[in-house]
Coordinates of C-alpha atoms in Angstrom, one line a residue:
M46 CA 4.8 -3.9 29.6
S47 CA 2.4 -1.7 27.8
T48 CA 3.7 1.6 27.0
I49 CA 0.3 3.4 26.2
E50 CA -2.2 3.9 28.8
F51 CA -4.7 3.9 26.0
N52 CA -7.7 5.4 27.8
P53 CA -11.2 6.0 25.9
M54 CA -10.2 9.6 24.7
W55 CA -7.1 8.4 22.6
R56 CA -9.2 5.5 21.4
E57 CA -12.0 7.7 20.2
K58 CA -9.2 10.4 18.7
L59 CA -7.8 7.2 16.5
L60 CA -11.0 6.0 15.3
N61 CA -12.5 9.3 14.3
R62 CA -9.2 10.6 12.8
F63 CA -9.1 7.1 10.5
L64 CA -12.9 7.7 9.9
S65 CA -12.4 11.2 8.8
Y66 CA -9.6 10.0 6.3
V67 CA -11.5 7.3 4.6
K68 CA -14.4 9.4 3.5
I69 CA -11.9 11.9 1.6
Y70 CA -11.9 10.5 -2.0
S71 CA -8.0 10.2 -2.6
T72 CA -7.7 7.5 -5.3
S73 CA -4.7 7.5 -7.6
D74 CA -4.4 7.2 -11.5
A75 CA -1.7 5.2 -13.4
E76 CA -2.6 6.8 -16.5
S77 CA -1.7 10.4 -15.2
E78 CA 1.6 11.8 -15.6
T79 CA 1.2 14.4 -12.8
T80 CA 2.3 13.8 -9.1
P81 CA -0.1 13.7 -7.3
S82 CA -1.5 11.6 -10.3
T83 CA -5.0 13.1 -9.3
E84 CA -6.3 16.5 -8.1
R85 CA -8.4 14.9 -5.5
Q86 CA -5.3 13.9 -3.4
W87 CA -4.7 17.6 -2.6
D88 CA -8.1 17.4 -0.5
I89 CA -6.6 14.9 1.9
A90 CA -2.9 15.9 1.8
N91 CA -4.1 19.7 2.9
Y92 CA -6.5 18.0 5.6
I93 CA -3.4 16.2 7.3
V94 CA -1.5 19.4 6.9
E95 CA -3.9 21.4 9.1
E96 CA -4.1 18.7 11.4
L97 CA -0.2 18.6 12.1
K98 CA -0.7 22.5 12.6
T99 CA -3.4 22.0 15.2
I100 CA -1.4 19.4 17.1
G101 CA 1.8 21.3 17.3
L102 CA 4.3 19.6 15.2
E103 CA 7.6 21.5 13.8
D104 CA 9.0 22.2 10.5
I105 CA 5.6 21.2 8.7
S106 CA 6.0 21.2 5.2
I107 CA 4.2 20.2 2.0
D108 CA 5.8 20.5 -1.5
D109 CA 4.5 21.1 -4.8
H110 CA 4.0 17.2 -5.4
G111 CA 2.1 16.7 -2.4
Y112 CA 5.0 15.2 0.0
I113 CA 4.2 16.3 3.5
M114 CA 6.8 16.1 6.2
A115 CA 6.8 17.1 9.8
Y116 CA 8.5 16.8 13.3
V117 CA 7.9 15.9 17.1
P118 CA 11.2 17.6 18.2
S119 CA 13.2 15.7 20.6
N120 CA 12.7 16.3 24.5
L121 CA 16.1 14.6 25.6
E122 CA 18.6 16.8 27.7
N123 CA 21.5 15.3 25.7
D124 CA 20.2 14.3 22.3
N125 CA 22.5 12.0 20.5
Q126 CA 19.8 9.8 19.1
P127 CA 19.3 9.5 15.5
T128 CA 15.8 11.2 14.0
I129 CA 13.5 8.1 13.4
G130 CA 11.0 8.5 10.7
F131 CA 7.6 7.1 9.8
I132 CA 6.0 7.1 6.6
S133 CA 2.6 6.3 5.1
H134 CA 0.6 7.0 1.7
Y135 CA -2.7 8.8 1.5
D136 CA -3.7 7.6 -1.8
T137 CA -5.8 4.5 -2.3
S138 CA -5.8 1.9 -5.0
P139 CA -7.6 2.4 -8.3
D140 CA -8.4 -1.3 -8.6
F141 CA -11.7 -0.7 -6.8
S142 CA -14.0 2.8 -6.2
G143 CA -12.6 4.8 -3.3
E144 CA -15.4 7.6 -3.9
N145 CA -18.0 8.0 -1.5
V146 CA -16.8 5.8 1.3
K147 CA -19.2 5.0 4.1
P148 CA -17.3 3.5 6.7
Q149 CA -19.3 1.3 9.1
V150 CA -18.0 0.5 12.8
W151 CA -19.1 -2.8 14.3
E152 CA -18.5 -2.9 18.2
N153 CA -17.9 -6.4 19.8
Y154 CA -18.0 -8.4 16.9
Q155 CA -19.1 -11.8 17.6
G156 CA -18.1 -13.8 14.6
E157 CA -21.4 -13.3 12.9
D158 CA -22.2 -12.8 9.0
L159 CA -21.8 -9.0 8.6
V160 CA -24.6 -7.8 6.2
L161 CA -22.6 -4.8 5.0
N162 CA -25.5 -3.5 2.5
K163 CA -29.1 -4.3 3.1
E164 CA -30.0 -3.2 -0.2
T165 CA -27.7 -5.6 -2.4
N166 CA -27.3 -8.0 0.4
F167 CA -23.5 -7.6 0.4
T168 CA -22.0 -9.7 3.3
L169 CA -18.6 -10.1 4.8
S170 CA -18.5 -13.5 6.3
P171 CA -16.2 -15.7 8.3
S172 CA -17.2 -18.5 5.8
K173 CA -15.5 -16.7 3.2
F174 CA -12.9 -14.9 5.2
E175 CA -11.7 -17.3 8.2
S176 CA -9.6 -14.2 9.3
L177 CA -12.7 -12.4 10.8
K178 CA -12.8 -15.3 13.5
K179 CA -9.3 -14.0 14.9
Y180 CA -11.2 -10.5 15.8
I181 CA -14.1 -11.8 17.9
G182 CA -14.8 -9.4 20.7
Q183 CA -13.0 -6.5 18.8
T184 CA -14.2 -3.5 16.8
L185 CA -14.3 -3.8 13.2
I186 CA -14.6 -1.1 10.8
T187 CA -15.8 -2.0 7.4
T188 CA -17.2 -0.7 4.1
D189 CA -20.8 -0.5 2.9
G190 CA -19.8 -3.0 0.0
N191 CA -19.8 -0.3 -2.6
T192 CA -16.2 0.9 -2.3
L193 CA -13.0 -0.1 -0.9
L194 CA -12.1 1.1 2.7
G195 CA -8.7 2.7 2.4
A196 CA -7.3 1.2 5.5
D197 CA -4.4 0.9 3.1
D198 CA -3.0 3.3 4.1
K199 CA -5.0 5.6 5.8
A200 CA -4.8 3.3 8.9
G201 CA -1.2 4.1 8.6
C202 CA -1.7 7.6 8.4
A203 CA -3.9 7.9 11.2
E204 CA -1.6 5.7 13.5
I205 CA 1.5 7.8 12.7
V206 CA -0.5 11.4 13.3
T207 CA -2.2 10.0 16.7
A208 CA 1.1 8.6 17.8
A209 CA 2.9 11.9 17.2
E210 CA 0.1 13.8 18.9
Y211 CA 0.4 11.4 21.8
L212 CA 4.1 12.0 22.3
I213 CA 3.4 15.7 22.1
A214 CA 0.9 15.5 24.9
H215 CA 3.2 13.2 26.9
P216 CA 6.3 14.9 27.7
E217 CA 7.2 12.2 30.3
I218 CA 8.0 9.8 27.6
K219 CA 11.5 10.7 26.7
H220 CA 12.5 10.4 23.1
G221 CA 14.8 11.7 20.2
R222 CA 13.3 13.4 17.2
M223 CA 10.6 11.6 15.0
A224 CA 10.2 12.6 11.4
I225 CA 6.8 11.7 9.7
G226 CA 6.1 11.9 6.0
F227 CA 2.9 11.2 4.0
T228 CA 3.3 10.2 0.1
P229 CA 1.0 10.3 -2.9
D230 CA 0.8 7.8 -5.7
E231 CA 2.2 4.7 -3.9
E232 CA -0.6 2.6 -5.1
I233 CA 0.6 3.0 -8.6
G234 CA 4.2 2.6 -7.7
R235 CA 5.4 6.0 -7.5
G236 CA 5.2 6.9 -3.8
A237 CA 8.9 7.5 -3.4
H238 CA 9.8 8.8 -6.5
K239 CA 10.0 12.4 -5.5
F240 CA 10.5 11.9 -2.2
D241 CA 13.2 14.1 -0.8
V242 CA 15.3 12.1 1.6
A243 CA 17.9 14.6 2.3
K244 CA 15.2 17.0 3.6
F245 CA 13.3 14.2 5.6
G246 CA 16.8 14.0 7.7
A247 CA 16.0 10.5 9.3
E248 CA 18.7 8.0 9.7
F249 CA 16.2 5.3 9.2
A250 CA 12.5 4.8 9.0
Y251 CA 9.6 2.7 8.8
T252 CA 6.6 2.5 6.7
M253 CA 3.3 1.8 8.3
D254 CA 1.8 -0.1 5.5
G255 CA 1.4 -3.8 6.3
G256 CA -1.5 -6.3 7.0
V257 CA -2.1 -8.2 10.3
V258 CA -0.7 -7.4 13.8
G259 CA 2.8 -8.5 14.1
E260 CA 4.1 -8.1 10.5
L261 CA 7.8 -6.9 10.0
E262 CA 9.1 -6.8 6.7
Y263 CA 12.3 -5.9 5.2
E264 CA 12.2 -7.9 1.9
N265 CA 9.7 -7.7 -1.0
F266 CA 9.1 -8.2 -4.8
N267 CA 11.2 -7.0 -7.5
A268 CA 8.4 -5.2 -9.8
A269 CA 7.8 -4.0 -13.1
G270 CA 4.7 -2.8 -15.0
A271 CA 4.3 -4.2 -18.4
V272 CA 1.8 -2.6 -21.0
V273 CA 1.2 -4.9 -24.2
K274 CA -0.5 -3.2 -27.1
I275 CA -2.4 -5.4 -29.9
H276 CA -3.1 -3.7 -33.4
G277 CA -5.9 -5.0 -35.5
L278 CA -7.8 -3.9 -38.6
S279 CA -11.6 -2.9 -38.0
V280 CA -13.7 -3.0 -41.2
H281 CA -17.5 -3.3 -41.7
P282 CA -18.2 -7.2 -40.1
G283 CA -20.4 -7.8 -43.5
Y284 CA -17.4 -7.3 -45.6
A285 CA -14.9 -8.6 -43.7
F286 CA -14.0 -11.8 -45.0
G287 CA -10.0 -11.8 -45.7
K288 CA -9.8 -8.1 -44.2
M289 CA -10.7 -8.0 -40.6
V290 CA -8.2 -8.3 -37.8
N291 CA -9.9 -8.4 -34.5
A292 CA -7.6 -7.2 -31.7
S293 CA -9.8 -8.4 -28.9
L294 CA -9.6 -12.1 -30.3
L295 CA -5.7 -11.8 -30.5
A296 CA -5.5 -10.3 -27.1
A297 CA -7.4 -13.7 -25.8
E298 CA -4.8 -15.5 -27.7
F299 CA -1.7 -13.5 -26.2
I300 CA -3.4 -13.7 -22.5
Q301 CA -3.4 -17.5 -23.0
S302 CA 0.0 -17.8 -23.9
L303 CA 1.3 -16.6 -20.6
P304 CA 1.8 -19.5 -17.9
A305 CA -1.6 -20.2 -16.4
N306 CA 0.1 -21.5 -13.2
E307 CA 2.2 -18.2 -12.5
T308 CA -0.4 -15.7 -11.7
P309 CA -1.3 -14.2 -8.1
S310 CA -4.1 -16.9 -7.4
T311 CA -1.6 -19.7 -8.4
T312 CA 1.6 -18.4 -6.6
K313 CA 2.2 -18.2 -2.9
G314 CA 5.6 -17.4 -0.7
F315 CA 8.5 -16.5 -2.8
D316 CA 6.9 -17.2 -6.0
G317 CA 6.9 -14.7 -8.7
F318 CA 3.9 -14.2 -11.3
Y319 CA 2.6 -12.2 -14.1
H320 CA -0.7 -10.3 -13.2
L321 CA -3.2 -9.1 -15.8
M322 CA -4.7 -6.0 -14.1
D323 CA -6.7 -4.4 -16.9
V324 CA -8.1 -4.9 -20.4
T325 CA -9.0 -2.0 -22.9
S326 CA -10.3 -3.6 -26.1
D327 CA -12.2 -3.1 -29.2
V328 CA -11.4 -4.5 -32.7
S329 CA -8.9 -2.3 -33.7
E330 CA -6.8 -2.3 -30.8
C331 CA -6.2 -3.8 -27.4
K332 CA -4.3 -2.8 -24.5
L333 CA -3.2 -5.1 -21.7
Q334 CA -1.7 -3.8 -18.6
Y335 CA 0.4 -6.5 -16.5
I336 CA 2.4 -6.3 -13.4
I337 CA 5.6 -8.6 -13.3
R338 CA 6.8 -9.7 -9.7
D339 CA 9.5 -11.8 -8.2
H340 CA 11.6 -11.9 -5.3
D341 CA 14.7 -13.2 -6.8
E342 CA 16.5 -10.7 -8.9
E343 CA 17.7 -13.2 -11.8
K344 CA 14.4 -14.7 -12.3
F345 CA 12.8 -11.3 -12.3
E346 CA 15.0 -10.3 -15.2
A347 CA 14.1 -13.4 -16.9
R348 CA 10.4 -12.7 -16.5
K349 CA 10.7 -9.4 -18.1
K350 CA 12.6 -10.9 -21.2
F351 CA 10.1 -13.6 -21.2
M352 CA 7.3 -11.3 -21.9
E353 CA 9.5 -9.4 -24.5
Q354 CA 10.0 -12.8 -26.1
K355 CA 6.2 -13.5 -26.0
V356 CA 5.6 -10.5 -28.2
A357 CA 8.2 -11.3 -30.6
D358 CA 7.0 -14.7 -31.0
F359 CA 3.5 -13.0 -31.3
N360 CA 4.5 -10.7 -34.0
E361 CA 6.6 -13.7 -35.8
K362 CA 3.1 -15.3 -35.9
H363 CA 0.7 -12.8 -36.9
G364 CA 2.8 -10.0 -38.6
E365 CA 5.5 -7.7 -37.9
N366 CA 4.1 -4.8 -35.3
T367 CA 1.0 -6.7 -34.5
A368 CA 1.8 -6.5 -30.8
E369 CA 4.3 -4.0 -29.1
V370 CA 5.4 -3.8 -25.2
E371 CA 6.6 -1.5 -22.9
I372 CA 8.2 -2.3 -19.5
K373 CA 8.9 -0.1 -16.8
E374 CA 10.6 -1.0 -13.6
Q375 CA 8.6 0.0 -10.5
Y376 CA 10.9 -1.2 -7.4
R377 CA 13.5 -3.7 -6.1
N378 CA 13.6 -6.0 -3.6
M379 CA 15.3 -3.9 -0.3
K380 CA 16.5 -7.2 1.3
Q381 CA 20.1 -6.3 0.2
Q382 CA 20.0 -2.9 1.6
F383 CA 19.8 -4.1 5.2
E384 CA 23.0 -5.9 5.0
G385 CA 25.0 -4.6 8.0
K386 CA 21.8 -2.8 9.2
M387 CA 19.5 -5.5 10.9
H388 CA 19.6 -3.3 14.0
I389 CA 16.9 -1.2 12.4
V390 CA 14.6 -4.7 12.1
D391 CA 15.5 -5.7 15.5
L392 CA 14.3 -2.5 17.1
A393 CA 11.1 -2.8 15.6
A394 CA 10.7 -6.6 16.9
K395 CA 11.7 -5.5 20.3
A396 CA 9.1 -2.6 20.3
M397 CA 6.5 -5.3 19.1
K398 CA 7.4 -7.5 22.0
E399 CA 7.3 -4.7 24.6
A400 CA 3.6 -4.2 23.3
G401 CA 2.8 -8.1 23.9
I402 CA 3.3 -8.7 20.2
E403 CA 5.0 -11.7 18.5
P404 CA 6.9 -10.4 15.5
K405 CA 6.0 -12.1 12.1
I406 CA 9.1 -11.6 9.9
K407 CA 8.2 -12.3 6.5
A408 CA 8.7 -11.1 2.8
I409 CA 5.9 -8.8 1.0
R410 CA 4.0 -10.4 -1.8
G411 CA 4.1 -6.7 -2.7
G412 CA 5.8 -3.6 -2.2
T413 CA 5.8 -0.6 -0.2
D414 CA 7.5 3.0 -0.5
G415 CA 10.1 1.9 1.8
A416 CA 11.5 -0.5 -1.0
Q417 CA 12.5 2.5 -3.0
L418 CA 13.4 4.7 -0.2
S419 CA 15.6 2.0 0.9
Y420 CA 17.6 2.3 -2.6
M421 CA 17.4 6.0 -2.2
G422 CA 19.8 5.8 1.2
L423 CA 16.8 5.6 3.7
P424 CA 16.7 1.9 5.1
C425 CA 13.0 1.4 5.6
P426 CA 11.4 -2.0 6.9
N427 CA 7.4 -2.1 6.7
I428 CA 5.5 -2.6 9.9
F429 CA 1.9 -3.5 10.2
A430 CA -1.2 -1.1 9.8
G431 CA -3.7 -3.6 10.7
G432 CA -6.1 -4.0 7.6
L433 CA -7.0 -6.9 5.7
N434 CA -8.6 -7.8 2.0
F435 CA -7.2 -4.6 0.6
H436 CA -8.1 -3.1 -2.6
G437 CA -11.8 -4.2 -2.7
P438 CA -15.1 -4.0 -0.7
Y439 CA -14.4 -6.7 1.8
E440 CA -11.5 -4.5 3.2
Y441 CA -11.9 -4.3 7.1
V442 CA -9.6 -3.2 10.0
A443 CA -9.9 -3.8 13.6
L444 CA -9.5 -0.9 15.8
E445 CA -7.7 -2.6 18.3
S446 CA -5.2 -3.4 15.7
M447 CA -4.4 0.1 15.1
E448 CA -4.1 0.6 18.7
K449 CA -1.4 -1.8 18.5
A450 CA 0.3 -0.3 15.5
L451 CA 0.3 3.3 17.5
E452 CA 1.9 1.5 20.5
V453 CA 4.6 -0.1 18.5
I454 CA 5.4 3.5 16.9
V455 CA 5.8 4.9 20.5
N456 CA 8.1 2.2 21.4
I457 CA 10.4 2.7 18.2
V458 CA 10.8 6.4 19.2
K459 CA 11.2 6.3 22.8
A460 CA 13.8 3.4 22.6

């Protein structure tokens, strides 16, 4: 039985909140050492804080690093229930432009090609993205083809804030204390680095940061970032014979030395990979930015050693200190943190079923703040937020999916 009588007013609240969030430029930056990594993230952080004050949450705070916490108080006469948390991130991925986002709303989608930008003829088509066919009759929110949308994870932010507002407006729904948190820099692997678990005060939590309706995840990749620098020697090309060492050409050789069948586009399921994220290069120096991923811990450690060995082999061939590598661990597979705690996952699955959703329990081919938080003492599975095609101009989300996510949050809290 549905928990929420989702009348047009609440549907409109959720939609407008999401649209206002995605219009705020909040891309993170992996090259920055600050937290948040970009000043622009303060714009959405402060915006959310003001919203929470208007809604009437208690103990609202934002710390010096942009972490937001707030609470919906319990309305139980004898409250012996645990505080349950919900977390999402407000930064967007640096993989594609998140500046000047112009969301478009398409009501009653009928399976046709959507021309998102008439000037460039940029088109979102079910011939390329078959998943669109599952949303016939629904309301889709897309980009204009020039930016990402930011449903990852502003859909989660909008769902959590609207759920909190809904609970405050409906005291007849009995529930324990609900903690909500919003983080910067998740997209660059730092979303939980400075999260104060003790202050948050939840016994367990959920990140609202998954994809399609029904996704429920409590295991993820082990993750590391690797920066390979290759040093060349730049001289005038007219006098280069026997002298020039072209770092760009050496980089091409190094890239080809890694397994071609172990990339994101050639792996699936529990398969790990090496992913070349960025190349900055000239004759004198090249910087290659990789991410290393594997679900299996032993294979993950082997992948890191493999990368180091490739650099060592490269130096043996081309000369000492031609290449160097720095590998930084980002997060670990949270699965082992749920031994003896599967009731947390079961609670979310039950809440989905009450909303008429069949849970899709699977491993994440990625990571969330929840992976790090689980190792910090806050068990934190990941629940769908509704979006698809993240980190690019084809990103979209169905309003109906966001409504279902909101309903699941309310079902969990009242349970």
